[in-house]
Amino acid sequence: MKHIYFNKPHLTGKELGYMKKAVKNGKLSGDGLYTRQCQAFFEKKYNFGKVLLTNSCTDAIEMAAMLCNVKEGDEVIAPSFTFVSSVNPFVIRGVKIIFADSAAENPNMDVKQIENLITPKTKAIVVVHYAGIACDMDAIMTLAKRHNILIIEDAAQCIDSFYKKKPLGSIGQLGAFSFHESKNIITGEGGMLTINDKHFTERAEIIWEKGTNRSAFFKGKADKYEWVDVGSSFLPSEITAAFLTAQIDELDKIQTKRKKLWERYHKNLKDLSAKKNIKLPYIPEYATNNGHMYYLVCNSRNERTKLIDYLNKNSIQAVFHYQSLHKSPFYKSHYKGAELQNSDHYSDCLLRLPLYYDLNLKEVDYICEKVKEFYTN
Ligand SMILES: *Cc1c(COP(=O)(O)O)cnc(C)c1O
C-alpha cells in the first residue's frame, strides 16, 4: 500500500484556465469579475445576505471583530476546542475571551452552559460548527436575542452544511468561511465573510477596502473616493478568485465524493465503536454532514498516541489537533474560569483520519481495517 497522506489539496483541472483568463482580462487586483461572480454564486446558492471574499477565514473573523466594534474590557464567548483564529482577532482588540466547554456528544460548544457565561460585558459569541456539524442555532439565537449579543459563525469547515435546512454561515449576523487547502473547496489560502444583517453591509465594504469608500464611489453613490473609516486590505486578488471559480464549478461533485468516503468510514467503524467504546462523530437530527472531517475519540491520550504510531507504521498518516485554548502557552495565565473537561478530553483523545477528494473507498477500507487491527491486538 502506498503512503496515505492525511490531506491532499484537490485540483479540478480548470484552475489554470481561469487564472489565465484573469490575467488576460488585465485586471488583477481584487473586486473584479471573478470576485463578483464567486460572491454572487455563494449569495444565491446559500442565501447569504452579502458575501465578501477575503484572504483567509482569519481575515473574515478580523473583519467581524471590527464590525462588532469590540473594545478593551468587552467579553466574547467562544469554545476552547477550536483554532486560534476564532478568538485572536478579538484578543488583539483587548477583549477578554470567556471560554465555553464542548458538549459530551460532540466537540461543539455545550449550549446549556452558555447562558451562565453571559455578563453585561458580553458583546458577541463566536459559534464554531466543528467538522461542519451545526451547533443548536435556535437555542443560541434565542439566547443572543434575549441578551442583545451578536453571533459570529466560525463556519471555516462548513461549506454546504445546514442547520434545519438553513445553510451554516447564514444564521448569525456574520459568518466566516475558509478556503485553506485543508478545507472542502480551496484556494490555498482564502476565505469569505458572510453578512446576514443588512446594517453591517456598507461598513463591511469600507473595512474590506482599507477604510475607503471605494465601493460606494464606483457604484456612483459617493462623489469622492476617500478615507472614511478604519480598515485593511482584506480582499484577495482576481487570480485567487479565478482559482476559486474552478473549485465552485465542481462543488457538488466534491461534496458527493467526500460524503461517500465519510459514510464508508462510519459504516466500517460502527461495530468497533460499540465494542471498544470509541466515539465516532455524532450528528444531531437538526444538522447535516458535509463530509469535511472524519474523527474518532479514543479512550485516552496514550491510546491515541499508540494508534497514531500503529497507523503510521502501516503507511497511514493520522493527526490530532486543537489543544484547549484556555490552557495554551499564550492564554493560560489569563484564564480564571472553570475546568473545561470535555474540551480537554477532545484535546487528548480526538484523532482525525485522512479524508480528501482523491482518496478512494479501497483506501478507506484499508485504513479502517488497520484501526480495527490495532484494537483487536
Ligand atoms: C481552518 C480554520 C480556521 C482558519 O482558516 P484560515 O482560512 O486558515 O484563516 C478558523 N477556524 C476554524 C474552525 C478552522 O477550521
CSV table of C-alpha atoms and ligand atoms in Angstrom, one decimal:
chain,number,residue,atom,x,y,z
A,1,MET,CA,0.0,0.0,0.0
A,2,LYS,CA,1.4,3.4,-0.9
A,3,HIS,CA,1.6,6.0,1.8
A,4,ILE,CA,-1.8,7.6,2.6
A,5,TYR,CA,-1.4,11.2,3.5
A,6,PHE,CA,-3.7,12.9,5.9
A,7,ASN,CA,-4.7,15.6,3.3
A,8,LYS,CA,-4.1,16.3,-0.4
A,9,PRO,CA,-5.3,19.5,-1.9
A,10,HIS,CA,-7.7,18.6,-4.8
A,11,LEU,CA,-7.4,20.4,-8.1
A,12,THR,CA,-10.3,20.2,-10.5
A,13,GLY,CA,-8.1,20.8,-13.5
A,14,LYS,CA,-9.8,24.1,-14.5
A,15,GLU,CA,-7.8,26.3,-12.2
A,16,LEU,CA,-5.1,27.4,-14.5
A,17,GLY,CA,-7.5,28.1,-17.4
A,18,TYR,CA,-9.5,30.5,-15.3
A,19,MET,CA,-6.3,32.1,-13.9
A,20,LYS,CA,-5.0,32.6,-17.4
A,21,LYS,CA,-8.3,34.4,-18.3
A,22,ALA,CA,-8.0,36.6,-15.3
A,23,VAL,CA,-4.5,37.6,-16.4
A,24,LYS,CA,-5.7,38.3,-19.9
A,25,ASN,CA,-8.6,40.4,-18.5
A,26,GLY,CA,-5.8,42.8,-17.4
A,27,LYS,CA,-7.3,43.5,-14.0
A,28,LEU,CA,-5.5,41.6,-11.3
A,29,SER,CA,-6.4,43.4,-8.1
A,30,GLY,CA,-9.5,42.5,-6.1
A,31,ASP,CA,-13.2,43.1,-6.6
A,32,GLY,CA,-13.1,42.3,-10.3
A,33,LEU,CA,-15.2,40.0,-12.5
A,34,TYR,CA,-14.2,36.7,-10.8
A,35,THR,CA,-14.5,38.0,-7.3
A,36,ARG,CA,-18.0,39.3,-8.1
A,37,GLN,CA,-19.0,36.0,-9.7
A,38,CYS,CA,-17.9,34.0,-6.8
A,39,GLN,CA,-19.6,36.2,-4.3
A,40,ALA,CA,-22.9,36.1,-6.3
A,41,PHE,CA,-22.7,32.4,-6.5
A,42,PHE,CA,-22.5,31.9,-2.8
A,43,GLU,CA,-25.1,34.5,-2.1
A,44,LYS,CA,-27.6,32.8,-4.4
A,45,LYS,CA,-26.8,29.2,-3.5
A,46,TYR,CA,-26.7,29.6,0.3
A,47,ASN,CA,-29.0,32.6,0.8
A,48,PHE,CA,-26.3,34.7,2.4
A,49,GLY,CA,-27.2,38.4,2.7
A,50,LYS,CA,-23.9,39.6,1.3
A,51,VAL,CA,-20.6,37.9,0.6
A,52,LEU,CA,-17.1,39.4,0.5
A,53,LEU,CA,-14.1,37.2,-0.4
A,54,THR,CA,-11.2,37.5,1.9
A,55,ASN,CA,-7.6,36.3,2.1
A,56,SER,CA,-8.5,33.8,4.8
A,57,CYS,CA,-11.1,32.9,7.4
A,58,THR,CA,-8.9,34.6,9.9
A,59,ASP,CA,-9.3,37.8,7.9
A,60,ALA,CA,-13.1,37.3,7.8
A,61,ILE,CA,-13.2,37.0,11.6
A,62,GLU,CA,-10.9,40.0,11.9
A,63,MET,CA,-13.4,42.0,9.8
A,64,ALA,CA,-16.2,40.6,12.1
A,65,ALA,CA,-14.4,41.9,15.2
A,66,MET,CA,-14.0,45.3,13.6
A,67,LEU,CA,-17.7,45.4,12.6
A,68,CYS,CA,-18.8,44.5,16.2
A,69,ASN,CA,-16.8,47.5,17.4
A,70,VAL,CA,-15.4,45.5,20.3
A,71,LYS,CA,-13.0,47.3,22.6
A,72,GLU,CA,-10.8,46.7,25.6
A,73,GLY,CA,-12.8,45.3,28.5
A,74,ASP,CA,-15.5,43.7,26.4
A,75,GLU,CA,-16.1,40.0,26.6
A,76,VAL,CA,-16.6,37.4,23.8
A,77,ILE,CA,-17.7,33.8,24.4
A,78,ALA,CA,-16.1,31.1,22.3
A,79,PRO,CA,-15.3,27.4,22.6
A,80,SER,CA,-11.9,26.4,23.9
A,81,PHE,CA,-11.6,23.5,21.5
A,82,THR,CA,-11.1,25.5,18.3
A,83,PHE,CA,-8.5,27.1,16.1
A,84,VAL,CA,-6.8,30.3,17.4
A,85,SER,CA,-8.4,32.4,14.7
A,86,SER,CA,-11.8,32.0,16.3
A,87,VAL,CA,-10.6,34.3,19.0
A,88,ASN,CA,-7.3,36.0,18.1
A,89,PRO,CA,-9.0,38.9,16.2
A,90,PHE,CA,-10.8,39.8,19.4
A,91,VAL,CA,-7.8,39.3,21.7
A,92,ILE,CA,-5.9,41.8,19.5
A,93,ARG,CA,-8.5,44.4,20.4
A,94,GLY,CA,-8.2,43.8,24.2
A,95,VAL,CA,-11.3,41.6,24.5
A,96,LYS,CA,-11.4,39.0,27.3
A,97,ILE,CA,-12.3,35.6,25.9
A,98,ILE,CA,-14.8,33.6,28.0
A,99,PHE,CA,-14.1,30.0,27.0
A,100,ALA,CA,-17.0,27.6,26.9
A,101,ASP,CA,-16.7,23.8,27.3
A,102,SER,CA,-17.5,21.4,24.5
A,103,ALA,CA,-20.6,19.1,24.7
A,104,ALA,CA,-20.2,15.5,25.7
A,105,GLU,CA,-21.6,14.2,22.4
A,106,ASN,CA,-19.5,16.2,20.0
A,107,PRO,CA,-16.9,19.0,20.2
A,108,ASN,CA,-19.4,21.8,19.6
A,109,MET,CA,-19.9,24.3,22.4
A,110,ASP,CA,-22.3,23.0,25.1
A,111,VAL,CA,-25.2,25.3,24.6
A,112,LYS,CA,-26.7,24.6,28.0
A,113,GLN,CA,-23.7,26.3,29.6
A,114,ILE,CA,-23.6,29.4,27.6
A,115,GLU,CA,-26.1,31.5,29.5
A,116,ASN,CA,-24.1,31.2,32.7
A,117,LEU,CA,-21.2,32.8,30.9
A,118,ILE,CA,-23.0,35.9,29.7
A,119,THR,CA,-22.4,39.1,31.6
A,120,PRO,CA,-23.3,42.8,30.9
A,121,LYS,CA,-19.9,43.0,29.1
A,122,THR,CA,-20.6,40.2,26.6
A,123,LYS,CA,-20.6,41.6,23.1
A,124,ALA,CA,-20.6,38.5,20.9
A,125,ILE,CA,-20.5,34.7,20.8
A,126,VAL,CA,-18.2,33.0,18.3
A,127,VAL,CA,-20.0,29.8,17.3
A,128,VAL,CA,-17.8,27.1,15.8
A,129,HIS,CA,-19.5,24.3,13.9
A,130,TYR,CA,-16.9,21.7,14.4
A,131,ALA,CA,-16.3,19.3,11.5
A,132,GLY,CA,-19.1,21.2,9.6
A,133,ILE,CA,-21.7,19.8,12.0
A,134,ALA,CA,-24.1,22.5,13.2
A,135,CYS,CA,-24.5,23.8,16.8
A,136,ASP,CA,-28.0,24.2,18.0
A,137,MET,CA,-28.6,27.6,16.4
A,138,ASP,CA,-32.2,28.1,17.5
A,139,ALA,CA,-31.1,27.8,21.1
A,140,ILE,CA,-28.1,30.1,20.5
A,141,MET,CA,-30.1,32.7,18.5
A,142,THR,CA,-32.8,32.9,21.2
A,143,LEU,CA,-30.1,33.5,23.9
A,144,ALA,CA,-28.5,36.1,21.8
A,145,LYS,CA,-31.7,38.0,21.2
A,146,ARG,CA,-32.6,37.9,24.8
A,147,HIS,CA,-29.2,39.4,25.9
A,148,ASN,CA,-28.7,41.6,22.8
A,149,ILE,CA,-25.5,39.8,21.8
A,150,LEU,CA,-24.1,39.4,18.2
A,151,ILE,CA,-23.5,35.9,16.8
A,152,ILE,CA,-20.5,35.3,14.6
A,153,GLU,CA,-20.4,31.8,13.0
A,154,ASP,CA,-16.9,30.5,12.5
A,155,ALA,CA,-18.0,28.4,9.6
A,156,ALA,CA,-14.5,27.7,8.4
A,157,GLN,CA,-15.3,24.0,7.9
A,158,CYS,CA,-18.9,24.4,6.9
A,159,ILE,CA,-19.3,24.9,3.2
A,160,ASP,CA,-22.5,23.2,2.1
A,161,SER,CA,-23.7,22.2,5.5
A,162,PHE,CA,-27.0,23.0,7.1
A,163,TYR,CA,-29.0,23.5,10.3
A,164,LYS,CA,-32.7,22.7,9.9
A,165,LYS,CA,-32.3,23.4,6.1
A,166,LYS,CA,-30.6,26.8,6.8
A,167,PRO,CA,-27.1,27.0,5.4
A,168,LEU,CA,-24.4,27.4,8.1
A,169,GLY,CA,-23.0,30.9,7.9
A,170,SER,CA,-26.4,32.4,7.1
A,171,ILE,CA,-27.8,32.3,10.6
A,172,GLY,CA,-25.6,34.6,12.7
A,173,GLN,CA,-25.3,38.3,11.9
A,174,LEU,CA,-21.9,37.4,10.4
A,175,GLY,CA,-20.2,34.2,9.3
A,176,ALA,CA,-16.6,33.3,8.2
A,177,PHE,CA,-15.5,30.6,5.8
A,178,SER,CA,-12.1,29.2,4.9
A,179,PHE,CA,-10.7,28.1,1.6
A,180,HIS,CA,-7.4,27.0,3.1
A,181,GLU,CA,-6.0,23.9,1.4
A,182,SER,CA,-7.3,21.7,4.2
A,183,LYS,CA,-10.9,22.5,3.6
A,184,ASN,CA,-13.5,21.1,1.2
A,185,ILE,CA,-13.0,23.7,-1.5
A,186,ILE,CA,-9.8,25.6,-1.6
A,187,THR,CA,-7.7,28.5,-2.9
A,188,GLY,CA,-4.5,27.6,-1.0
A,189,GLU,CA,-5.2,30.5,1.4
A,190,GLY,CA,-8.6,32.2,1.2
A,191,GLY,CA,-11.9,32.7,2.8
A,192,MET,CA,-15.1,34.8,2.8
A,193,LEU,CA,-17.2,36.9,5.2
A,194,THR,CA,-21.0,36.5,5.1
A,195,ILE,CA,-23.1,39.4,6.2
A,196,ASN,CA,-26.7,38.5,7.1
A,197,ASP,CA,-27.6,41.7,8.8
A,198,LYS,CA,-28.0,44.5,6.3
A,199,HIS,CA,-26.9,47.2,8.6
A,200,PHE,CA,-23.3,45.8,8.5
A,201,THR,CA,-23.0,45.7,4.8
A,202,GLU,CA,-21.9,49.2,3.9
A,203,ARG,CA,-19.3,49.4,6.7
A,204,ALA,CA,-18.1,45.9,5.8
A,205,GLU,CA,-17.3,47.1,2.2
A,206,ILE,CA,-15.4,50.0,3.6
A,207,ILE,CA,-13.3,47.9,6.1
A,208,TRP,CA,-12.7,45.5,3.2
A,209,GLU,CA,-11.3,48.3,1.0
A,210,LYS,CA,-8.7,49.7,3.5
A,211,GLY,CA,-11.2,52.1,5.2
A,212,THR,CA,-12.1,53.9,1.9
A,213,ASN,CA,-15.5,54.4,0.3
A,214,ARG,CA,-14.1,52.9,-3.0
A,215,SER,CA,-17.1,50.5,-3.3
A,216,ALA,CA,-19.7,53.3,-2.9
A,217,PHE,CA,-17.7,55.6,-5.2
A,218,PHE,CA,-17.6,53.1,-8.1
A,219,LYS,CA,-21.3,52.4,-7.7
A,220,GLY,CA,-21.8,56.2,-8.1
A,221,LYS,CA,-23.0,56.5,-4.5
A,222,ALA,CA,-20.2,58.8,-3.4
A,223,ASP,CA,-18.8,61.8,-5.3
A,224,LYS,CA,-15.2,61.4,-3.9
A,225,TYR,CA,-13.0,58.4,-3.2
A,226,GLU,CA,-11.6,59.0,0.3
A,227,TRP,CA,-10.7,57.7,3.7
A,228,VAL,CA,-13.9,57.3,5.8
A,229,ASP,CA,-13.3,54.6,8.5
A,230,VAL,CA,-10.7,52.1,9.8
A,231,GLY,CA,-10.0,49.2,7.5
A,232,SER,CA,-7.3,47.0,6.0
A,233,SER,CA,-6.6,45.1,2.8
A,234,PHE,CA,-8.8,42.1,3.2
A,235,LEU,CA,-9.7,41.4,-0.5
A,236,PRO,CA,-7.9,38.7,-2.5
A,237,SER,CA,-6.6,39.2,-6.0
A,238,GLU,CA,-8.6,38.2,-9.1
A,239,ILE,CA,-6.1,35.3,-9.5
A,240,THR,CA,-7.3,33.8,-6.3
A,241,ALA,CA,-11.0,34.3,-7.2
A,242,ALA,CA,-10.3,32.7,-10.6
A,243,PHE,CA,-8.9,29.7,-8.8
A,244,LEU,CA,-12.0,29.6,-6.6
A,245,THR,CA,-14.2,29.7,-9.7
A,246,ALA,CA,-12.8,26.3,-10.8
A,247,GLN,CA,-13.5,24.8,-7.4
A,248,ILE,CA,-17.0,26.2,-7.3
A,249,ASP,CA,-17.7,24.6,-10.7
A,250,GLU,CA,-17.2,21.2,-9.1
A,251,LEU,CA,-18.5,21.9,-5.6
A,252,ASP,CA,-21.4,19.4,-5.9
A,253,LYS,CA,-19.1,16.7,-7.3
A,254,ILE,CA,-16.5,17.3,-4.5
A,255,GLN,CA,-19.2,17.2,-1.8
A,256,THR,CA,-20.8,13.9,-3.2
A,257,LYS,CA,-17.4,12.2,-3.1
A,258,ARG,CA,-16.4,13.4,0.3
A,259,LYS,CA,-19.7,12.4,1.8
A,260,LYS,CA,-19.4,8.9,0.3
A,261,LEU,CA,-15.9,8.5,1.9
A,262,TRP,CA,-17.2,9.7,5.2
A,263,GLU,CA,-20.2,7.3,5.1
A,264,ARG,CA,-17.8,4.4,4.3
A,265,TYR,CA,-15.7,5.2,7.4
A,266,HIS,CA,-18.9,5.5,9.5
A,267,LYS,CA,-20.2,2.1,8.3
A,268,ASN,CA,-16.9,0.3,8.6
A,269,LEU,CA,-16.2,1.5,12.2
A,270,LYS,CA,-19.7,1.2,13.7
A,271,ASP,CA,-19.1,-2.2,15.3
A,272,LEU,CA,-15.7,-1.3,16.7
A,273,SER,CA,-17.2,1.8,18.2
A,274,ALA,CA,-19.7,-0.3,20.2
A,275,LYS,CA,-17.2,-2.9,21.3
A,276,LYS,CA,-14.2,-0.7,22.3
A,277,ASN,CA,-16.0,2.4,23.5
A,278,ILE,CA,-14.6,4.5,20.7
A,279,LYS,CA,-16.7,7.5,19.9
A,280,LEU,CA,-17.5,8.4,16.3
A,281,PRO,CA,-18.8,11.7,15.0
A,282,TYR,CA,-22.3,12.4,16.3
A,283,ILE,CA,-24.6,14.3,14.1
A,284,PRO,CA,-27.7,15.7,15.8
A,285,GLU,CA,-31.1,15.5,14.0
A,286,TYR,CA,-31.0,19.2,13.2
A,287,ALA,CA,-27.6,19.0,11.5
A,288,THR,CA,-26.2,17.7,8.2
A,289,ASN,CA,-22.9,16.2,7.4
A,290,ASN,CA,-20.8,18.0,4.7
A,291,GLY,CA,-18.0,15.4,4.6
A,292,HIS,CA,-15.4,17.8,6.0
A,293,MET,CA,-13.8,15.5,8.6
A,294,TYR,CA,-13.8,12.0,9.9
A,295,TYR,CA,-12.6,11.5,13.5
A,296,LEU,CA,-12.5,9.0,16.4
A,297,VAL,CA,-12.4,9.8,20.1
A,298,CYS,CA,-10.1,7.3,21.8
A,299,ASN,CA,-10.3,6.4,25.4
A,300,SER,CA,-7.0,8.0,26.5
A,301,ARG,CA,-4.2,10.1,25.2
A,302,ASN,CA,-1.9,7.1,25.5
A,303,GLU,CA,-4.2,5.0,23.4
A,304,ARG,CA,-4.4,7.8,20.8
A,305,THR,CA,-0.6,8.1,20.6
A,306,LYS,CA,-0.3,4.3,20.1
A,307,LEU,CA,-2.9,4.3,17.4
A,308,ILE,CA,-1.3,7.1,15.5
A,309,ASP,CA,2.0,5.2,15.7
A,310,TYR,CA,0.4,2.0,14.5
A,311,LEU,CA,-1.3,3.7,11.6
A,312,ASN,CA,2.0,5.4,10.7
A,313,LYS,CA,3.8,2.1,10.6
A,314,ASN,CA,1.1,1.0,8.2
A,315,SER,CA,1.7,4.0,5.9
A,316,ILE,CA,-1.3,5.9,7.1
A,317,GLN,CA,-0.9,9.5,8.3
A,318,ALA,CA,-3.5,10.3,11.1
A,319,VAL,CA,-3.3,13.5,13.1
A,320,PHE,CA,-4.8,15.2,16.1
A,321,HIS,CA,-5.3,19.0,16.6
A,322,TYR,CA,-6.7,21.8,18.8
A,323,GLN,CA,-5.2,21.8,22.2
A,324,SER,CA,-7.7,23.6,24.5
A,325,LEU,CA,-7.0,27.4,24.0
A,326,HIS,CA,-7.6,28.2,27.7
A,327,LYS,CA,-4.6,26.1,28.5
A,328,SER,CA,-2.4,27.3,25.7
A,329,PRO,CA,1.0,28.9,26.5
A,330,PHE,CA,-0.4,32.3,25.3
A,331,TYR,CA,-3.6,32.3,27.3
A,332,LYS,CA,-3.3,30.1,30.4
A,333,SER,CA,-2.0,32.8,32.7
A,334,HIS,CA,-5.1,35.0,31.7
A,335,TYR,CA,-7.6,32.2,32.3
A,336,LYS,CA,-9.5,32.3,35.5
A,337,GLY,CA,-12.6,30.2,34.6
A,338,ALA,CA,-13.7,26.7,35.3
A,339,GLU,CA,-12.2,23.4,34.3
A,340,LEU,CA,-13.3,22.5,30.8
A,341,GLN,CA,-13.3,18.7,30.9
A,342,ASN,CA,-14.8,17.9,27.6
A,343,SER,CA,-12.6,20.3,25.7
A,344,ASP,CA,-9.5,18.8,27.4
A,345,HIS,CA,-10.8,15.3,26.6
A,346,TYR,CA,-11.1,16.1,22.9
A,347,SER,CA,-7.6,17.7,23.0
A,348,ASP,CA,-6.2,14.4,24.4
A,349,CYS,CA,-8.3,11.8,22.6
A,350,LEU,CA,-9.6,13.1,19.3
A,351,LEU,CA,-7.9,11.6,16.2
A,352,ARG,CA,-8.5,12.6,12.6
A,353,LEU,CA,-8.3,10.1,9.8
A,354,PRO,CA,-7.4,11.0,6.2
A,355,LEU,CA,-10.3,12.5,4.2
A,356,TYR,CA,-9.9,14.2,0.8
A,357,TYR,CA,-11.4,14.1,-2.7
A,358,ASP,CA,-8.6,12.0,-4.2
A,359,LEU,CA,-8.9,9.3,-1.5
A,360,ASN,CA,-10.8,6.1,-2.7
A,361,LEU,CA,-13.1,3.7,-0.9
A,362,LYS,CA,-10.5,0.9,-1.0
A,363,GLU,CA,-8.1,3.1,0.9
A,364,VAL,CA,-10.8,3.9,3.4
A,365,ASP,CA,-11.4,0.2,3.8
A,366,TYR,CA,-7.7,-0.4,4.4
A,367,ILE,CA,-7.5,2.4,7.0
A,368,CYS,CA,-10.5,1.0,8.9
A,369,GLU,CA,-9.0,-2.5,8.7
A,370,LYS,CA,-5.8,-1.2,10.4
A,371,VAL,CA,-7.8,0.7,13.0
A,372,LYS,CA,-9.7,-2.5,13.9
A,373,GLU,CA,-6.5,-4.5,13.8
A,374,PHE,CA,-5.0,-2.1,16.4
A,375,TYR,CA,-7.9,-2.6,18.7
A,376,THR,CA,-8.0,-6.4,18.4
A,377,ASN,CA,-4.3,-6.9,19.1
B,1,LIG,C1,-9.3,26.4,9.2
B,1,LIG,C2,-10.0,27.1,10.3
B,1,LIG,C3,-9.8,28.5,10.6
B,1,LIG,C4,-8.8,29.3,9.8
B,1,LIG,O1,-9.0,29.4,8.5
B,1,LIG,P1,-7.9,30.2,7.6
B,1,LIG,O2,-8.6,30.4,6.3
B,1,LIG,O3,-6.7,29.4,7.6
B,1,LIG,O4,-7.7,31.5,8.3
B,1,LIG,C5,-10.5,29.1,11.6
B,1,LIG,N1,-11.4,28.4,12.3
B,1,LIG,C6,-11.6,27.0,12.1
B,1,LIG,C7,-12.6,26.3,12.9
B,1,LIG,C8,-10.9,26.4,11.1
B,1,LIG,O5,-11.1,25.1,10.9
